[in-house]
Amino acid sequence: MPLRAWDSRFGSLPGAPGLQAIRVSREEWRPLAQDLLAARFRLLALWASRGANSEAIIHAVFFGERGALLVSMPVTPEERYVGLEDLFPAASRMQRAIADLSGLHSTDEDNRPWLRHASWPAGFRPLVDAEVPALAEPVADTYAFVSVEGDGVHEIPVGPIHAGTIEPGHFRFSVVGEKVLRLEERLGYVHKGIERRFTELPILEAHRLAARVSGDSAVAFSWAYCQALEGMSGVQIPARAAWLRALALELERIANHLGDLGALGNDAGFAFGLAQFSRLKEDLLRATHDALGARYLMGLIVPGGTRLDLSEGGADRLRSCVRTLTKQVSELRAIYDDHEGVRDRFIGAGTVAPPLATRLGLIGLAGRASGQALDLRVDLPCEPYTELSPVKVCHNEGDVAARVAVRFDETLESCALVERILATMPAGAHIEHVQAPAAGSLGIGLIEGWRGPVLMALEAGVDGSIRRCHPHDPSWQNWPVLEHAIIDNIVPDFPLINKSFNLAYSGHDL
Amino acid sequence: MLKTLKQIASIGIVTEPAPPADESLRVRDALQEQIRSVLGRALCIRHVDAGSCNGCELEIHALNNPVYNLEGLGIRFVASPRHADMLLVTGPVSRHMVVALRRAYDATPEPKLVVALGDCGCTGGIFGESYASCGRVANVIPVDVAIPGCPPSPTRILQGILAALHTSRASAAGASETLDSPARRA
């Protein structure tokens, strides 16, 4: 059935521009998903909540040519709902997380716990049950990794604590000699109850928690949260606030890309790259601090606008910083491009070909290195991106070199955007008063963070409380693709390949 | 190659002098004298993310950039707790990381120091204690120095790490003087 057959049933939804919503029955859930897949939609997020009368609801957000669609389906806890893993492979882990946190199970085969380790009892549903049961002292648990058998195959367990300064997670490699036959990830180690914590905070204050879902994407998550909230409250933020938010978002993108470009050089044995890019990143963080009050902008975006305006002299400070960056990054790019050792490690490592990327639903920065040309700043632009019209970056090779190239292109594009924002930003107020939205209202924020599209689904409770808040990081989609990217590569290339994706643990484990 | 050398020469040395230790960050005094007699100025740190949002990790990374140049102070990050003198722990401790954190602590040879980093490491921060979080690091392992901030700046982290090593204000001032070696001033 063509997608337009469902048209009459779509309604609008507050938050990100052009959001549409549809409520379907359990019988319609899968046919609609099939129609969306046929129309080349991709799955952005999948979660469960409790509607009015405590009925259980499964929500999915899809993104395609006609924008973002929220599909909601009431379910009963006693009956398994139809899983979507075969249509949208990224659904698998999201469905397992729903089972862990909300006690609703899908019909899909893989029903191992995902976010729940042995630290709380299986019967406890953190997002449903008010009472927390008595918790036993945490103990090491076991997980049913898929084992690979054959002559000379052995396993290498890595983590949860990794060798460098990075977040914790477990990787189980099955290898023959140095070649990787299979990688299986196990995440959830930094699950700290973020979604339940949201329901304990006032809706007008929880942007602080949103900014700490994944610290490296603080601006993206806090903007997405505020976008949803402001839409639900019917508040139009001042134009200047939107431009300040975009300024912060691009600074966050540049800072992360600079950090990654240095680390990737280092992982390829080129310590010069780390020294140079980390120096440039430090310069940018200091300029950010001088212009917007902090090196990392956890507290800048608040409901109704921004907490601060640019400091006096802040615009000049940032302008001169990005001009230097543009020049230096271009020079360093030439050095990376010419360096035979770096090229040898980057090119052909960890390849995800575009058809596989499409099939698995790879998105964001890594997706744009594998021919998946999706960027919400272009495809679903909110103010001021409607006026800024950023250039969308896309490469097709799908290897480490392509993910490096995307970062170089986007860093330079974001530097240009920062200059344009500083030159054309309207004057005026930077914050507007916001009132708590009506109980029961639902909104969704969607912002293209540096890693990819960040989603915040928000449901208001009574008296300014939060009934449900679901943050979604693009790492959910991209972690499973990393398992494919490493196949047939050698173990020593894993740190490089992993870094080229640089996925979130905290943003995923919640 | 020529371009690389040119870049190195044109940027020069950007390292800044180290800040003084901040004694007020110290919460426990048991081991400093013993540690200092063993280590002198050299220190090996094992970082453990026990549930952080990764904000603190970004500033730990910055410590290794040429501006703060941690290794120039004789302090470096190591891959195993068995090689470490100090555990630098971030995050509220998630219940899923309790076992790994305790194992890392037990694997670190005596005498050892523990620094809790960031608001979450100091108090549990915005995540607090819950079905999934044990809150502050001191709820799980003994902590010597607690450095608040969200995230704390690299300078604050350095002040806390140095405070863990020093026994008094006087020796801290003396040490920061000696740390500012001719090579670093150049």
XYZ file of C-alpha atoms in Angstrom:
696
model
C 0.000 0.000 0.000
C 1.460 3.414 -0.867
C 2.218 5.636 2.069
C -0.279 8.288 0.987
C -3.102 5.857 1.760
C -2.420 6.659 5.430
C -2.386 10.422 4.815
C -5.807 11.288 6.173
C -4.860 9.876 9.561
C -1.739 11.949 10.171
C -1.984 14.785 12.653
C 0.578 17.381 13.617
C 2.796 17.318 16.686
C 4.627 20.126 18.541
C 8.391 20.390 18.615
C 10.596 19.929 15.570
C 9.301 21.450 12.296
C 6.838 19.440 10.216
C 6.348 16.606 12.695
C 3.427 14.329 11.972
C 1.855 11.692 14.181
C -0.387 8.709 13.629
C -1.954 6.239 16.038
C -2.302 2.689 14.763
C -3.739 -0.566 15.990
C -1.638 -3.654 16.625
C -2.786 -5.039 13.272
C -1.671 -1.918 11.414
C 1.747 -1.579 13.087
C 3.643 -3.870 10.757
C 1.886 -2.950 7.460
C 2.647 0.725 8.113
C 6.270 -0.105 8.946
C 6.498 -2.024 5.661
C 5.064 0.917 3.723
C 7.542 3.248 5.426
C 10.435 0.969 4.532
C 9.230 0.799 0.924
C 9.148 4.619 0.880
C 12.797 4.541 2.091
C 12.074 5.848 5.570
C 14.566 5.062 8.312
C 13.930 4.331 11.970
C 15.068 7.173 14.219
C 13.900 5.953 17.635
C 11.702 3.374 19.358
C 10.478 3.548 22.969
C 7.545 2.780 25.246
C 5.467 4.945 27.528
C 2.281 4.873 29.551
C -0.577 6.880 28.106
C -3.652 8.138 29.914
C -5.326 5.331 31.943
C -1.830 3.786 32.177
C -2.262 2.022 28.848
C 1.060 0.868 27.448
C 2.114 2.460 24.156
C 4.990 1.698 21.795
C 6.261 4.747 19.896
C 8.486 4.843 16.835
C 9.821 7.839 14.941
C 10.668 7.376 11.276
C 12.374 9.845 9.022
C 12.054 10.109 5.261
C 11.369 12.436 2.392
C 8.171 13.809 3.842
C 9.752 14.521 7.235
C 9.548 12.909 10.647
C 6.607 10.683 11.575
C 5.642 9.472 15.033
C 3.798 6.152 14.987
C 2.146 5.123 18.256
C 0.539 1.777 19.017
C -1.298 0.756 22.202
C -0.222 -2.676 23.466
C -0.981 -4.948 26.376
C 1.816 -6.208 28.616
C 0.462 -9.759 28.447
C 0.791 -10.017 24.681
C 3.990 -9.658 22.668
C 3.887 -6.861 20.093
C 5.155 -7.470 16.567
C 8.888 -6.782 16.309
C 10.434 -4.819 13.450
C 13.964 -6.227 13.452
C 13.713 -7.782 9.977
C 12.543 -4.478 8.464
C 14.690 -2.113 10.528
C 17.620 -4.028 12.090
C 18.358 -1.145 14.489
C 15.012 -1.903 16.196
C 16.400 -5.020 17.870
C 18.359 -3.416 20.722
C 15.722 -0.723 21.217
C 13.085 -3.440 21.643
C 15.309 -5.256 24.133
C 15.738 -2.000 26.081
C 11.949 -1.545 26.142
C 11.639 -5.029 27.644
C 14.265 -4.187 30.302
C 12.800 -0.848 31.337
C 9.069 -1.123 30.615
C 8.379 -4.867 30.675
C 6.914 -5.000 27.143
C 8.233 -7.786 24.916
C 8.401 -8.049 21.137
C 7.971 -11.163 19.029
C 11.569 -10.933 17.762
C 13.893 -13.802 18.534
C 16.699 -12.021 20.389
C 15.188 -11.356 23.801
C 18.380 -11.218 25.871
C 18.465 -8.346 28.368
C 20.265 -5.322 26.906
C 20.402 -2.426 29.378
C 19.727 -4.553 32.459
C 22.638 -6.498 33.860
C 22.312 -8.370 37.147
C 22.098 -5.207 39.224
C 18.364 -5.074 39.664
C 15.776 -7.866 39.660
C 14.219 -8.926 36.349
C 10.675 -8.315 37.573
C 11.299 -4.647 38.349
C 10.279 -2.267 35.516
C 12.121 1.013 36.184
C 9.844 3.094 33.936
C 6.590 1.602 35.188
C 6.852 0.506 38.829
C 6.806 3.284 41.426
C 8.348 1.156 44.186
C 12.014 0.215 43.849
C 12.534 -3.253 45.352
C 15.347 -4.002 47.798
C 18.533 -4.167 45.725
C 21.214 -6.767 46.374
C 24.920 -5.922 46.254
C 25.965 -5.812 42.551
C 27.700 -8.974 41.375
C 29.400 -9.958 38.119
C 26.825 -11.446 35.752
C 26.964 -13.552 32.637
C 25.766 -12.755 29.144
C 25.012 -15.207 26.346
C 27.511 -14.051 23.729
C 27.176 -15.759 20.367
C 30.145 -18.104 20.154
C 32.072 -18.757 16.961
C 33.486 -22.244 16.588
C 36.116 -23.665 14.281
C 39.758 -24.533 13.975
C 41.964 -21.930 15.644
C 39.140 -19.584 16.648
C 39.601 -17.891 19.976
C 37.917 -15.085 21.879
C 39.351 -11.809 23.137
C 37.232 -10.134 25.833
C 37.835 -6.377 26.215
C 36.325 -4.133 28.869
C 34.191 -2.802 30.445
C 37.172 -0.649 31.470
C 39.163 0.117 28.329
C 42.852 0.956 28.105
C 42.412 4.662 27.354
C 40.391 7.531 28.749
C 37.085 6.471 27.230
C 33.710 5.288 28.413
C 33.119 1.700 29.540
C 31.610 -1.119 27.503
C 32.478 -4.696 26.628
C 33.697 -6.000 23.276
C 33.949 -9.716 22.589
C 36.115 -10.505 19.574
C 36.189 -13.920 17.932
C 39.409 -14.083 15.967
C 41.601 -16.369 13.925
C 45.156 -15.173 14.298
C 44.887 -11.430 13.962
C 41.767 -11.427 11.770
C 38.406 -10.577 13.347
C 35.646 -13.038 12.438
C 33.046 -11.476 14.649
C 32.662 -8.686 17.161
C 29.835 -8.657 19.644
C 29.233 -5.608 21.787
C 27.752 -5.599 25.222
C 26.718 -2.188 26.510
C 24.664 -0.865 29.406
C 27.512 -0.466 31.917
C 26.868 3.259 32.403
C 23.102 2.884 32.666
C 22.349 5.286 35.511
C 18.586 5.568 35.311
C 18.342 8.781 33.268
C 14.819 8.169 31.948
C 13.383 7.497 35.402
C 15.348 10.458 36.793
C 13.616 12.735 34.267
C 10.254 11.894 35.829
C 11.538 13.131 39.206
C 12.478 16.598 37.880
C 10.242 19.593 37.110
C 9.686 19.924 33.373
C 11.087 23.480 33.400
C 14.355 22.320 35.005
C 15.109 18.999 33.350
C 17.043 20.614 30.487
C 19.965 20.343 32.933
C 19.666 16.574 32.859
C 19.174 16.608 29.075
C 22.533 18.374 28.742
C 24.140 15.482 30.627
C 22.744 12.552 28.674
C 25.991 12.600 26.691
C 28.362 15.379 27.724
C 29.948 15.715 24.292
C 26.485 16.440 22.818
C 25.234 18.712 25.614
C 24.062 21.433 23.231
C 22.276 19.025 20.885
C 20.386 17.228 23.668
C 19.475 20.358 25.631
C 18.293 22.084 22.438
C 16.201 19.059 21.419
C 14.669 18.973 24.911
C 13.851 22.682 24.853
C 12.526 22.462 21.279
C 10.027 19.808 22.379
C 9.083 21.719 25.557
C 8.667 25.088 23.823
C 6.516 23.516 21.109
C 4.261 21.948 23.753
C 3.976 25.242 25.643
C 3.308 27.171 22.448
C 6.262 29.493 22.967
C 8.092 31.134 20.089
C 11.647 31.771 21.231
C 13.273 35.109 20.276
C 15.079 34.986 16.929
C 18.395 35.801 18.576
C 18.046 32.815 20.908
C 17.738 30.447 17.950
C 20.861 31.910 16.374
C 22.787 31.659 19.642
C 21.749 28.012 19.903
C 22.977 27.344 16.377
C 26.246 29.078 17.230
C 26.639 26.782 20.254
C 25.720 23.690 18.217
C 28.316 24.453 15.545
C 30.980 25.164 18.186
C 30.167 21.803 19.773
C 30.474 20.118 16.362
C 33.843 21.751 15.641
C 35.229 20.914 19.092
C 34.301 17.236 18.801
C 35.554 16.935 15.229
C 38.887 18.517 16.187
C 39.258 16.100 19.076
C 38.496 13.131 16.830
C 40.782 14.261 14.007
C 43.671 14.435 16.467
C 42.837 11.100 18.096
C 42.498 9.406 14.690
C 45.937 10.639 13.651
C 47.294 9.333 16.943
C 45.647 5.930 16.465
C 47.332 5.765 13.064
C 50.695 6.360 14.760
C 50.909 10.051 13.912
C 51.256 11.763 17.318
C 51.864 15.077 15.591
C 48.188 15.113 14.607
C 47.017 14.698 18.202
C 49.297 17.486 19.428
C 48.173 19.888 16.704
C 44.444 19.204 16.774
C 44.239 19.103 20.579
C 45.979 22.474 20.667
C 43.441 23.882 18.210
C 40.602 22.375 20.240
C 41.953 24.022 23.397
C 42.040 27.389 21.602
C 38.425 26.910 20.547
C 37.293 25.909 24.059
C 38.939 29.000 25.518
C 37.294 31.232 22.940
C 33.968 29.528 23.692
C 34.528 30.157 27.393
C 35.246 33.839 26.778
C 32.256 34.296 24.463
C 29.595 32.097 26.081
C 30.751 31.573 29.656
C 31.959 27.957 29.640
C 34.295 25.638 27.775
C 31.493 23.079 27.418
C 28.043 24.572 27.066
C 26.085 22.333 29.457
C 24.162 25.278 30.882
C 23.657 27.577 27.908
C 20.372 26.367 26.469
C 17.367 26.834 28.760
C 13.617 26.769 28.143
C 12.685 29.915 26.226
C 16.120 30.700 24.822
C 19.648 30.849 26.175
C 20.904 31.622 29.677
C 23.475 34.102 28.361
C 24.001 36.351 25.393
C 27.399 36.680 23.776
C 29.872 38.430 26.045
C 31.253 41.802 25.113
C 33.951 41.127 22.571
C 32.784 37.501 22.358
C 31.854 37.734 18.693
C 35.278 39.081 17.740
C 36.983 36.438 19.859
C 35.064 33.630 18.136
C 35.455 35.127 14.678
C 39.204 35.348 14.949
C 39.329 31.836 16.424
C 37.400 30.184 13.556
C 39.401 32.118 10.970
C 42.627 30.737 12.422
C 40.999 27.321 12.606
C 39.952 27.395 8.960
C 43.493 28.133 7.886
C 45.160 25.672 10.243
C 42.729 22.818 9.646
C 43.219 23.184 5.883
C 46.979 23.005 6.336
C 46.754 19.985 8.624
C 44.422 18.295 6.172
C 47.071 18.603 3.483
C 49.577 17.009 5.869
C 47.204 14.101 6.649
C 46.440 13.659 2.937
C 50.114 13.530 2.026
C 51.241 11.272 4.853
C 51.719 7.785 3.451
C 51.582 6.063 6.842
C 48.309 7.773 7.727
C 46.787 7.065 4.306
C 47.790 3.441 4.600
C 45.934 3.077 7.892
C 42.863 5.156 6.945
C 42.042 3.946 3.451
C 40.087 0.711 3.246
C 39.910 0.223 7.035
C 36.531 -0.587 8.586
C 34.549 -0.227 5.385
C 30.749 -0.029 5.451
C 29.570 0.052 1.840
C 26.524 2.246 1.107
C 24.061 -0.651 0.472
C 24.930 -2.203 3.861
C 24.682 1.223 5.497
C 21.189 1.651 4.019
C 20.103 -1.825 5.077
C 21.354 -1.424 8.659
C 20.168 2.171 9.014
C 23.548 3.844 9.592
C 22.961 7.549 10.292
C 24.672 10.774 11.232
C 28.329 11.488 10.601
C 29.204 7.826 9.982
C 26.211 7.502 7.660
C 27.335 10.485 5.600
C 30.670 8.706 5.078
C 28.756 5.732 3.618
C 26.471 7.522 1.170
C 23.602 8.151 3.615
C 23.042 11.815 2.861
C 20.844 12.752 5.824
C 21.438 15.919 7.819
C 18.562 17.418 9.798
C 20.056 20.890 9.403
C 19.287 20.545 5.698
C 16.484 17.984 5.562
C 14.377 19.162 8.508
C 15.757 22.612 9.271
C 14.546 24.620 12.234
C 15.328 28.299 12.602
C 18.027 29.550 11.884
C 19.127 26.694 9.599
C 16.274 27.600 7.266
C 18.273 30.771 6.523
C 21.779 29.435 6.978
C 21.373 26.590 4.453
C 24.451 24.568 5.418
C 26.162 22.466 2.755
C 25.462 18.788 3.322
C 28.610 16.659 3.330
C 28.544 13.171 1.863
C 31.163 10.590 0.892
C 30.618 7.088 -0.445
C 33.731 5.080 0.387
C 32.534 4.154 3.888
C 36.009 3.573 5.339
C 37.985 5.331 8.084
C 39.341 7.743 5.457
C 35.777 8.725 4.479
C 34.777 9.319 8.092
C 37.887 11.473 8.472
C 36.995 13.358 5.278
C 33.461 14.035 6.545
C 34.949 15.492 9.729
C 37.336 17.731 7.793
C 34.561 18.953 5.467
C 32.128 19.544 8.308
C 34.694 21.323 10.468
C 35.400 23.785 7.684
C 31.689 24.172 6.891
C 30.876 24.774 10.571
C 33.654 27.389 10.810
C 32.029 29.166 7.859
C 28.610 28.850 9.539
C 29.964 30.373 12.757
C 31.238 33.347 10.777
C 27.892 33.732 9.010
C 25.977 33.456 12.273
C 28.143 36.113 13.916
C 27.710 38.400 10.921
C 23.934 38.091 10.494
C 22.572 37.247 13.937
C 19.573 39.478 14.742
C 19.677 41.720 17.797
C 17.122 41.562 20.586
C 16.219 39.440 23.584
C 17.751 36.012 24.035
C 15.128 34.504 26.314
C 11.351 34.328 26.533
C 9.219 33.234 29.483
C 7.944 29.659 29.255
C 5.112 28.080 31.222
C 4.832 24.389 31.903
C 2.760 22.669 29.194
C -0.599 21.063 29.863
C -0.542 17.601 31.412
C -0.691 14.869 28.809
C 0.815 16.912 25.990
C 3.537 15.308 23.903
C 6.326 16.884 21.862
C 9.443 15.775 20.062
C 12.683 17.680 19.545
C 15.054 16.763 16.720
C 18.505 18.338 16.372
C 21.471 17.318 14.238
C 24.241 16.936 16.802
C 27.849 16.367 15.767
C 27.363 12.606 15.889
C 23.997 12.603 14.116
C 20.305 13.233 14.758
C 19.472 13.571 18.451
C 15.851 13.053 19.487
C 14.020 14.030 22.649
C 10.475 12.803 23.216
C 8.749 14.595 26.081
C 5.387 13.991 27.746
C 4.135 16.433 30.357
C 2.701 15.284 33.663
C 0.487 17.189 36.090
C 1.649 20.351 37.883
C 4.765 20.941 35.808
C 6.099 17.418 36.153
C 7.401 15.054 33.486
C 5.431 11.915 32.750
C 7.961 10.490 30.337
C 11.107 11.698 28.615
C 13.009 9.576 26.135
C 16.396 10.791 24.864
C 17.714 9.044 21.765
C 21.300 9.212 20.543
C 22.222 8.098 16.997
C 24.720 5.690 18.587
C 21.793 3.259 18.976
C 21.721 2.871 15.198
C 25.466 2.943 14.663
C 26.820 0.605 17.360
C 25.483 -2.509 15.579
C 27.046 -1.318 12.301
C 30.476 -1.142 13.966
C 30.160 -4.918 14.468
C 29.988 -5.230 10.676
C 32.679 -2.635 9.957
C 35.329 -4.614 11.853
C 34.713 -7.981 10.138
C 37.842 -9.220 8.312
C 39.913 -6.333 9.645
C 42.757 -7.066 12.051
C 42.442 -6.649 15.818
C 45.078 -3.857 15.992
C 42.942 -1.736 13.647
C 39.950 -1.879 15.988
C 40.869 1.200 18.071
C 41.214 3.236 14.885
C 37.969 1.959 13.366
C 36.108 2.380 16.663
C 37.424 5.934 17.013
C 36.353 6.770 13.470
C 32.743 6.112 14.576
C 33.284 7.556 18.087
C 29.930 6.426 19.453
C 28.407 7.348 22.794
C 28.145 4.972 25.726
C 26.386 7.239 28.217
C 24.050 8.592 25.517
C 23.146 5.022 24.645
C 23.090 3.342 28.068
C 20.998 6.112 29.654
C 57.432 15.894 5.820
C 58.629 19.439 5.197
C 55.142 20.771 5.869
C 55.016 18.829 9.136
C 58.345 20.227 10.319
C 57.340 23.711 9.263
C 54.125 23.428 11.275
C 56.002 22.219 14.368
C 58.544 25.028 14.091
C 55.970 27.752 13.455
C 53.752 26.796 16.420
C 56.638 26.441 18.892
C 56.024 25.410 22.520
C 52.570 26.364 23.806
C 52.823 24.736 27.241
C 51.748 26.901 30.168
C 53.104 26.771 33.750
C 51.284 24.331 36.028
C 48.827 25.756 38.571
C 49.528 25.363 42.322
C 47.947 22.470 44.192
C 44.608 23.255 45.840
C 44.707 21.710 49.314
C 41.037 22.437 49.929
C 40.092 19.651 47.541
C 41.615 17.013 49.802
C 39.154 14.993 51.861
C 41.514 12.448 53.422
C 45.112 12.760 54.558
C 46.096 9.236 55.390
C 48.628 8.423 52.699
C 50.169 11.562 51.288
C 53.487 11.401 53.130
C 53.959 7.729 52.347
C 53.021 8.184 48.677
C 55.237 11.141 48.230
C 58.215 9.339 49.690
C 57.647 6.506 47.248
C 56.792 8.482 44.153
C 58.581 11.783 44.403
C 57.012 13.758 41.590
C 56.238 10.963 39.177
C 52.697 9.655 39.114
C 50.846 7.061 37.058
C 47.081 7.488 36.791
C 44.464 4.976 35.745
C 41.228 6.688 34.753
C 37.995 4.816 35.431
C 34.708 6.044 34.012
C 32.250 4.553 36.492
C 29.124 6.081 34.939
C 30.060 9.531 33.669
C 28.200 11.460 30.954
C 31.658 11.725 29.258
C 31.945 15.468 29.973
C 34.738 14.931 32.527
C 36.543 12.647 30.057
C 36.747 15.539 27.578
C 38.623 17.635 30.132
C 40.861 14.725 31.142
C 41.793 14.476 27.443
C 42.660 18.180 27.521
C 45.233 17.544 30.275
C 47.294 15.692 27.699
C 47.195 18.495 25.136
C 50.359 20.560 24.622
C 48.961 23.485 26.637
C 48.624 21.551 29.930
C 51.240 18.971 28.935
C 50.618 16.638 31.860
C 53.427 14.300 30.876
C 55.821 17.227 31.145
C 55.044 17.208 34.885
C 55.974 13.554 35.209
C 52.321 12.514 35.397
C 50.919 10.073 32.886
C 47.897 7.922 32.214
C 48.470 4.182 32.124
C 46.479 1.339 30.608
C 46.248 -0.944 33.639
C 45.397 -0.304 37.285
C 48.322 -2.610 38.074
C 50.632 0.095 36.718
C 48.864 2.918 38.540
C 49.468 4.939 41.703
C 46.201 6.797 41.437
C 42.671 6.031 40.273
C 40.916 9.019 38.753
C 37.243 8.116 38.915
C 34.445 9.953 37.096
C 30.677 9.701 37.192
C 28.122 8.654 39.686
C 29.031 4.980 40.106
C 26.457 3.074 38.091
C 25.440 -0.190 39.733
C 26.619 -1.941 36.588
C 30.162 -0.576 37.115
C 30.516 -1.398 40.821
C 32.207 -4.753 40.246
C 34.623 -3.368 37.640
C 35.502 -0.350 39.806
C 36.167 -2.503 42.876
C 38.309 -4.849 40.794
C 40.313 -1.917 39.425
C 40.757 -0.602 42.975
C 41.906 -3.993 44.264
C 44.300 -4.366 41.313
C 45.992 -1.029 42.060
C 49.087 -1.644 44.216
C 49.443 -0.042 47.682
C 49.991 2.738 48.530
C 47.305 4.165 46.262
C 45.297 7.327 45.895
C 41.761 7.833 44.661
C 40.546 11.088 43.140
C 36.807 11.518 42.550
C 36.291 13.837 39.613
C 33.350 16.088 38.790
C 30.118 16.922 40.592
C 28.858 13.377 40.012
C 31.979 11.759 41.455
C 31.836 14.106 44.483
C 28.113 13.953 45.290
C 26.292 11.838 42.699
C 25.448 15.069 40.877
C 22.187 15.387 38.985
C 21.882 11.586 38.694
C 21.949 10.998 42.465
C 21.293 7.568 43.935
C 18.722 5.307 42.335
C 17.917 1.773 41.243
C 20.781 2.154 38.745
C 23.220 4.542 40.439
C 25.210 4.292 43.696
C 25.846 8.044 43.702
C 29.238 9.425 44.702
C 32.475 7.470 44.309
C 33.085 7.462 48.087
C 29.993 5.264 48.436
C 31.931 2.465 46.729
C 35.682 2.977 47.350
C 37.671 5.305 49.704
C 38.362 8.735 48.181
C 41.348 11.009 48.955
C 40.607 14.052 46.836
C 37.284 15.251 45.420
C 37.305 17.758 42.545
C 33.876 19.307 41.876
C 32.819 20.937 38.614
C 30.620 20.035 35.679
C 32.992 19.389 34.122
C 35.931 20.783 36.136
C 38.437 22.656 33.968
C 41.792 21.030 33.220
C 43.406 23.536 35.604
C 41.076 22.460 38.434
C 41.783 18.799 37.707
C 45.502 19.454 37.808
C 45.179 21.373 41.088
C 43.356 18.405 42.591
C 45.810 15.824 41.317
C 48.699 17.863 42.718
C 46.859 18.277 46.034
C 46.682 14.510 46.326
C 50.468 14.388 46.128
C 51.339 17.207 48.475
C 51.349 17.300 52.241
C 51.095 20.971 53.081
C 50.666 24.405 51.629
C 54.344 25.087 52.067
C 55.481 22.036 50.189
C 52.814 22.618 47.550
C 54.154 26.076 46.849
C 57.675 24.691 46.753
C 56.689 21.882 44.473
C 54.892 24.095 42.002
C 58.028 26.153 41.858
C 60.161 23.125 41.038
C 57.526 21.854 38.610
C 57.925 24.995 36.604
C 61.209 23.754 35.264
C 63.372 25.656 32.776
C 62.202 23.420 29.954
C 58.579 24.342 30.662
C 59.297 28.041 30.820
C 61.171 28.019 27.552
